[in-house]
mmCIF file of C-alpha atoms in Angstrom:
data_model
loop_
_atom_site.group_PDB
_atom_site.id
_atom_site.type_symbol
_atom_site.label_atom_id
_atom_site.label_comp_id
_atom_site.label_asym_id
_atom_site.label_seq_id
_atom_site.Cartn_x
_atom_site.Cartn_y
_atom_site.Cartn_z
ATOM 1 C CA MET A 1 30.148 20.804 23.148
ATOM 2 C CA LEU A 2 26.193 21.389 22.480
ATOM 3 C CA ASN A 3 24.481 20.170 19.610
ATOM 4 C CA THR A 4 23.441 22.713 17.759
ATOM 5 C CA PRO A 5 21.760 23.210 14.622
ATOM 6 C CA THR A 6 23.580 24.869 11.359
ATOM 7 C CA SER A 7 21.603 27.027 9.383
ATOM 8 C CA ARG A 8 21.059 24.612 6.532
ATOM 9 C CA THR A 9 20.156 22.291 9.462
ATOM 10 C CA SER A 10 18.281 24.566 10.630
ATOM 11 C CA SER A 11 16.099 25.011 6.929
ATOM 12 C CA ALA A 12 15.991 21.491 6.110
ATOM 13 C CA ALA A 13 15.089 20.050 9.793
ATOM 14 C CA ARG A 14 11.902 23.042 9.026
ATOM 15 C CA TRP A 15 11.304 21.606 5.790
ATOM 16 C CA SER A 16 11.776 18.120 6.850
ATOM 17 C CA LEU A 17 9.072 18.989 10.031
ATOM 18 C CA TRP A 18 6.612 20.586 7.271
ATOM 19 C CA LEU A 19 6.895 16.845 5.165
ATOM 20 C CA MET A 20 5.637 15.272 7.542
ATOM 21 C CA HIS A 21 2.863 16.907 8.124
ATOM 22 C CA LEU A 22 2.179 17.425 5.854
ATOM 23 C CA SER A 23 3.040 13.593 4.681
ATOM 24 C CA PHE A 24 -0.258 13.297 7.850
ATOM 25 C CA ILE A 25 -2.628 14.993 6.322
ATOM 26 C CA ALA A 26 -2.135 13.857 3.186
ATOM 27 C CA ILE A 27 -2.957 10.192 5.258
ATOM 28 C CA ILE A 28 -5.936 11.129 7.098
ATOM 29 C CA ALA A 29 -7.926 13.175 4.061
ATOM 30 C CA GLY A 30 -7.031 9.425 2.173
ATOM 31 C CA GLY A 31 -9.390 8.414 4.881
ATOM 32 C CA ILE A 32 -12.415 10.384 4.930
ATOM 33 C CA ILE A 33 -12.214 10.761 1.504
ATOM 34 C CA THR A 34 -12.304 6.923 1.384
ATOM 35 C CA PHE A 35 -15.415 6.388 4.479
ATOM 36 C CA PHE A 36 -17.426 8.635 2.062
ATOM 37 C CA HIS A 37 -16.727 7.763 -1.326
ATOM 38 C CA GLU A 38 -16.362 4.233 -1.480
ATOM 39 C CA LYS A 39 -18.862 1.894 -2.835
ATOM 40 C CA THR A 40 -19.090 -1.350 -1.693
ATOM 41 C CA GLY A 41 -20.582 -4.891 -1.850
ATOM 42 C CA THR A 42 -20.584 -8.317 -2.771
ATOM 43 C CA ILE A 43 -21.662 -10.470 -5.322
ATOM 44 C CA TYR A 44 -21.928 -14.344 -5.764
ATOM 45 C CA LEU A 45 -21.686 -16.315 -8.472
ATOM 46 C CA LYS A 46 -22.037 -20.563 -9.222
ATOM 47 C CA MET A 47 -19.073 -21.753 -11.048
ATOM 48 C CA GLN A 48 -19.762 -21.214 -14.902
ATOM 49 C CA GLU A 49 -22.483 -18.431 -13.815
ATOM 50 C CA THR A 50 -21.942 -14.354 -15.269
ATOM 51 C CA THR A 51 -22.441 -10.676 -13.630
ATOM 52 C CA HIS A 52 -22.213 -7.212 -14.521
ATOM 53 C CA GLU A 53 -23.419 -6.627 -10.847
ATOM 54 C CA TYR A 54 -22.659 -6.302 -6.803
ATOM 55 C CA GLN A 55 -24.796 -6.247 -4.244
ATOM 56 C CA GLU A 56 -24.920 -2.857 -1.955
ATOM 57 C CA VAL A 57 -26.213 -3.629 1.820
ATOM 58 C CA ARG A 58 -27.428 -1.309 3.245
ATOM 59 C CA ALA A 59 -27.844 -0.873 6.698
ATOM 60 C CA ASP A 60 -30.803 -2.208 7.418
ATOM 61 C CA GLN A 61 -29.948 -5.068 5.917
ATOM 62 C CA SER A 62 -31.738 -4.417 2.323
ATOM 63 C CA PHE A 63 -30.046 -5.282 -0.938
ATOM 64 C CA THR A 64 -29.311 -2.507 -3.193
ATOM 65 C CA PRO A 65 -28.027 -3.214 -7.288
ATOM 66 C CA HIS A 66 -24.576 -1.320 -8.303
ATOM 67 C CA PRO A 67 -24.104 -2.022 -12.113
ATOM 68 C CA LEU A 68 -20.283 -2.892 -12.888
ATOM 69 C CA PRO A 69 -18.450 -1.671 -15.621
ATOM 70 C CA PHE A 70 -17.408 -5.116 -16.668
ATOM 71 C CA TYR A 71 -19.048 -8.478 -16.809
ATOM 72 C CA LEU A 72 -17.158 -11.321 -14.340
ATOM 73 C CA LYS A 73 -17.704 -14.922 -15.381
ATOM 74 C CA PHE A 74 -16.555 -16.906 -12.183
ATOM 75 C CA GLU A 75 -13.849 -20.097 -14.524
ATOM 76 C CA ALA A 76 -12.962 -22.448 -11.547
ATOM 77 C CA PHE A 77 -12.177 -23.438 -8.330
ATOM 78 C CA THR A 78 -9.265 -25.027 -7.025
ATOM 79 C CA VAL A 79 -7.558 -26.337 -3.250
ATOM 80 C CA ALA A 80 -3.869 -25.690 -3.369
ATOM 81 C CA ARG A 81 -3.928 -27.944 0.294
ATOM 82 C CA HIS A 82 0.091 -27.597 2.178
ATOM 83 C CA LEU A 83 0.015 -30.720 4.201
ATOM 84 C CA PRO A 84 -2.359 -33.756 2.682
ATOM 85 C CA GLY A 85 -5.968 -32.612 4.553
ATOM 86 C CA ARG A 86 -4.882 -29.475 5.628
ATOM 87 C CA PRO A 87 -6.038 -26.323 2.866
ATOM 88 C CA ASN A 88 -2.816 -23.686 2.376
ATOM 89 C CA ASP A 89 -5.493 -21.215 -0.555
ATOM 90 C CA TYR A 90 -7.911 -22.060 -1.839
ATOM 91 C CA TYR A 91 -7.670 -20.369 -5.914
ATOM 92 C CA ASN A 92 -10.569 -18.969 -8.025
ATOM 93 C CA LEU A 93 -11.032 -18.398 -11.588
ATOM 94 C CA LEU A 94 -12.130 -15.333 -12.693
ATOM 95 C CA SER A 95 -13.295 -13.892 -16.727
ATOM 96 C CA VAL A 96 -13.442 -10.441 -17.421
ATOM 97 C CA ARG A 97 -15.015 -9.602 -20.486
ATOM 98 C CA ASP A 98 -14.970 -5.628 -21.020
ATOM 99 C CA GLY A 99 -16.266 -5.050 -24.423
ATOM 100 C CA GLU A 100 -14.272 -7.280 -27.548
ATOM 101 C CA SER A 101 -11.341 -7.356 -25.314
ATOM 102 C CA LYS A 102 -11.145 -11.015 -22.168
ATOM 103 C CA ASP A 103 -8.921 -10.965 -19.333
ATOM 104 C CA SER A 104 -8.034 -14.606 -17.059
ATOM 105 C CA CYS A 105 -6.628 -14.484 -13.646
ATOM 106 C CA TRP A 106 -6.711 -16.645 -11.043
ATOM 107 C CA ILE A 107 -7.708 -14.441 -7.026
ATOM 108 C CA THR A 108 -6.746 -15.214 -3.382
ATOM 109 C CA ALA A 109 -8.177 -14.530 -0.661
ATOM 110 C CA ASN A 110 -4.278 -12.331 0.036
ATOM 111 C CA ARG A 111 -4.716 -11.008 -3.742
ATOM 112 C CA PRO A 112 -7.597 -10.090 -5.408
ATOM 113 C CA LEU A 113 -8.357 -8.898 -8.701
ATOM 114 C CA LEU A 114 -7.478 -5.129 -9.916
ATOM 115 C CA SER A 115 -10.471 -3.849 -13.036
ATOM 116 C CA HIS A 116 -11.288 -0.221 -13.546
ATOM 117 C CA GLY A 117 -10.332 1.493 -10.511
ATOM 118 C CA TYR A 118 -12.947 -2.540 -8.224
ATOM 119 C CA ARG A 119 -10.812 -4.120 -6.221
ATOM 120 C CA ILE A 120 -12.758 -7.642 -6.467
ATOM 121 C CA ILE A 121 -10.965 -10.134 -3.731
ATOM 122 C CA GLN A 122 -13.008 -13.894 -2.652
ATOM 123 C CA ALA A 123 -13.915 -13.904 0.729
ATOM 124 C CA SER A 124 -15.691 -17.035 1.203
ATOM 125 C CA HIS A 125 -17.168 -20.081 -0.682
ATOM 126 C CA ASP A 126 -19.895 -23.099 -0.996
ATOM 127 C CA GLU A 127 -18.515 -26.176 1.203
ATOM 128 C CA ASP A 128 -19.442 -28.229 -2.286
ATOM 129 C CA TYR A 129 -16.260 -25.168 -3.855
ATOM 130 C CA ARG A 130 -19.479 -25.074 -6.540
ATOM 131 C CA GLY A 131 -19.895 -21.513 -5.623
ATOM 132 C CA VAL A 132 -18.510 -18.015 -4.358
ATOM 133 C CA TYR A 133 -18.540 -15.691 -2.295
ATOM 134 C CA LEU A 134 -16.403 -12.091 -3.824
ATOM 135 C CA ASP A 135 -16.633 -8.443 -1.937
ATOM 136 C CA VAL A 136 -16.886 -6.064 -4.092
ATOM 137 C CA ILE A 137 -14.256 -2.239 -2.987
ATOM 138 C CA TYR A 138 -14.693 0.913 -5.096
ATOM 139 C CA ASP A 139 -12.074 3.336 -3.979
ATOM 140 C CA PRO A 140 -10.352 4.916 -7.230
ATOM 141 C CA TRP A 141 -9.457 8.111 -4.404
ATOM 142 C CA GLY A 142 -9.083 7.954 -1.209
ATOM 143 C CA THR A 143 -6.309 4.898 -0.759
ATOM 144 C CA GLY A 144 -4.348 5.944 -3.358
ATOM 145 C CA ILE A 145 -3.872 9.704 -1.404
ATOM 146 C CA ALA A 146 -3.312 7.706 2.168
ATOM 147 C CA PHE A 147 -0.535 5.709 0.376
ATOM 148 C CA ALA A 148 1.055 8.317 -0.903
ATOM 149 C CA GLY A 149 1.372 10.193 2.276
ATOM 150 C CA MET A 150 2.626 6.919 3.635
ATOM 151 C CA LEU A 151 5.452 7.555 0.940
ATOM 152 C CA MET A 152 5.566 10.562 1.346
ATOM 153 C CA VAL A 153 5.712 9.792 6.068
ATOM 154 C CA MET A 154 8.712 6.537 4.875
ATOM 155 C CA LEU A 155 10.811 9.814 2.879
ATOM 156 C CA PHE A 156 11.121 11.849 4.706
ATOM 157 C CA GLY A 157 11.469 10.776 7.910
ATOM 158 C CA SER A 158 13.962 9.030 8.214
ATOM 159 C CA TYR A 159 15.186 13.008 8.325
ATOM 160 C CA GLU A 160 17.346 14.036 11.808
ATOM 161 C CA PRO A 161 17.609 17.666 12.217
ATOM 162 C CA PHE A 162 19.971 16.578 15.192
ATOM 163 C CA GLY A 163 21.155 13.315 14.629
ATOM 164 C CA ASN A 164 20.601 10.533 14.937
ATOM 165 C CA SER A 165 19.237 9.230 18.266
ATOM 166 C CA ARG A 166 22.688 6.987 18.704
ATOM 167 C CA SER A 167 24.473 10.652 19.338
ATOM 168 C CA MET A 168 20.906 12.012 20.978
ATOM 169 C CA LEU A 169 20.985 9.455 23.566
ATOM 170 C CA TYR A 170 24.559 10.119 24.768
ATOM 171 C CA SER A 171 24.700 14.147 24.279
ATOM 172 C CA ASP A 172 24.543 16.587 26.653
ATOM 173 C CA MET A 173 22.214 18.669 25.479
ATOM 174 C CA TYR A 174 19.570 15.857 25.217
ATOM 175 C CA HIS A 175 20.157 14.540 29.365
ATOM 176 C CA GLN A 176 19.815 18.142 30.370
ATOM 177 C CA TYR A 177 15.986 17.821 29.539
ATOM 178 C CA TYR A 178 15.358 13.951 30.054
ATOM 179 C CA PRO A 179 16.695 12.847 33.632
ATOM 180 C CA PHE A 180 15.957 9.047 32.551
ATOM 181 C CA PHE A 181 18.430 8.726 29.570
ATOM 182 C CA VAL A 182 21.258 10.363 32.185
ATOM 183 C CA ASN A 183 21.017 6.799 34.357
ATOM 184 C CA TYR A 184 20.562 5.402 31.677
ATOM 185 C CA ARG A 185 24.230 6.505 30.090
ATOM 186 C CA GLU A 186 25.515 6.024 33.409
ATOM 187 C CA SER A 187 24.398 2.588 33.579
ATOM 188 C CA LEU A 188 26.540 1.434 30.677
#
């Protein structure tokens, strides 16, 4: 007997197909928005130094200063060691002051500071651990749209309108189009 979808499955399959296409469009749109609207730059701070701007590196290797909507201060630096003599992770204590409020947080290379739509990421440090290089990324829309598209792929991508892949592997309808699977089925 052939595996034919019912009208209900057919309607669900059409919705699933449209939602998958919509999710891929969201991922591509998020990438395009990021490409055209993302702002990136660097900050170099010495211990106990405060700044409210970052430097954008242009194509001709010149620097353009851009203001941040908050003040950033480099408070402390520490190295976590897994084995004696071998660093495991580098931690920077940064304080963010926005008007009257002041927050402090530890950042590492894989745990950035998120504030006012900006991501502050540890990029490098001085040899004496008294200065730090930070990457600044501002992308309020593109990353969120792309992540929403990825979430849609995860939610709607698992729907299989003709049954699961294991039942398709053993159905006769599937094998008439893919002779390789017939040989695989016979070898089992």
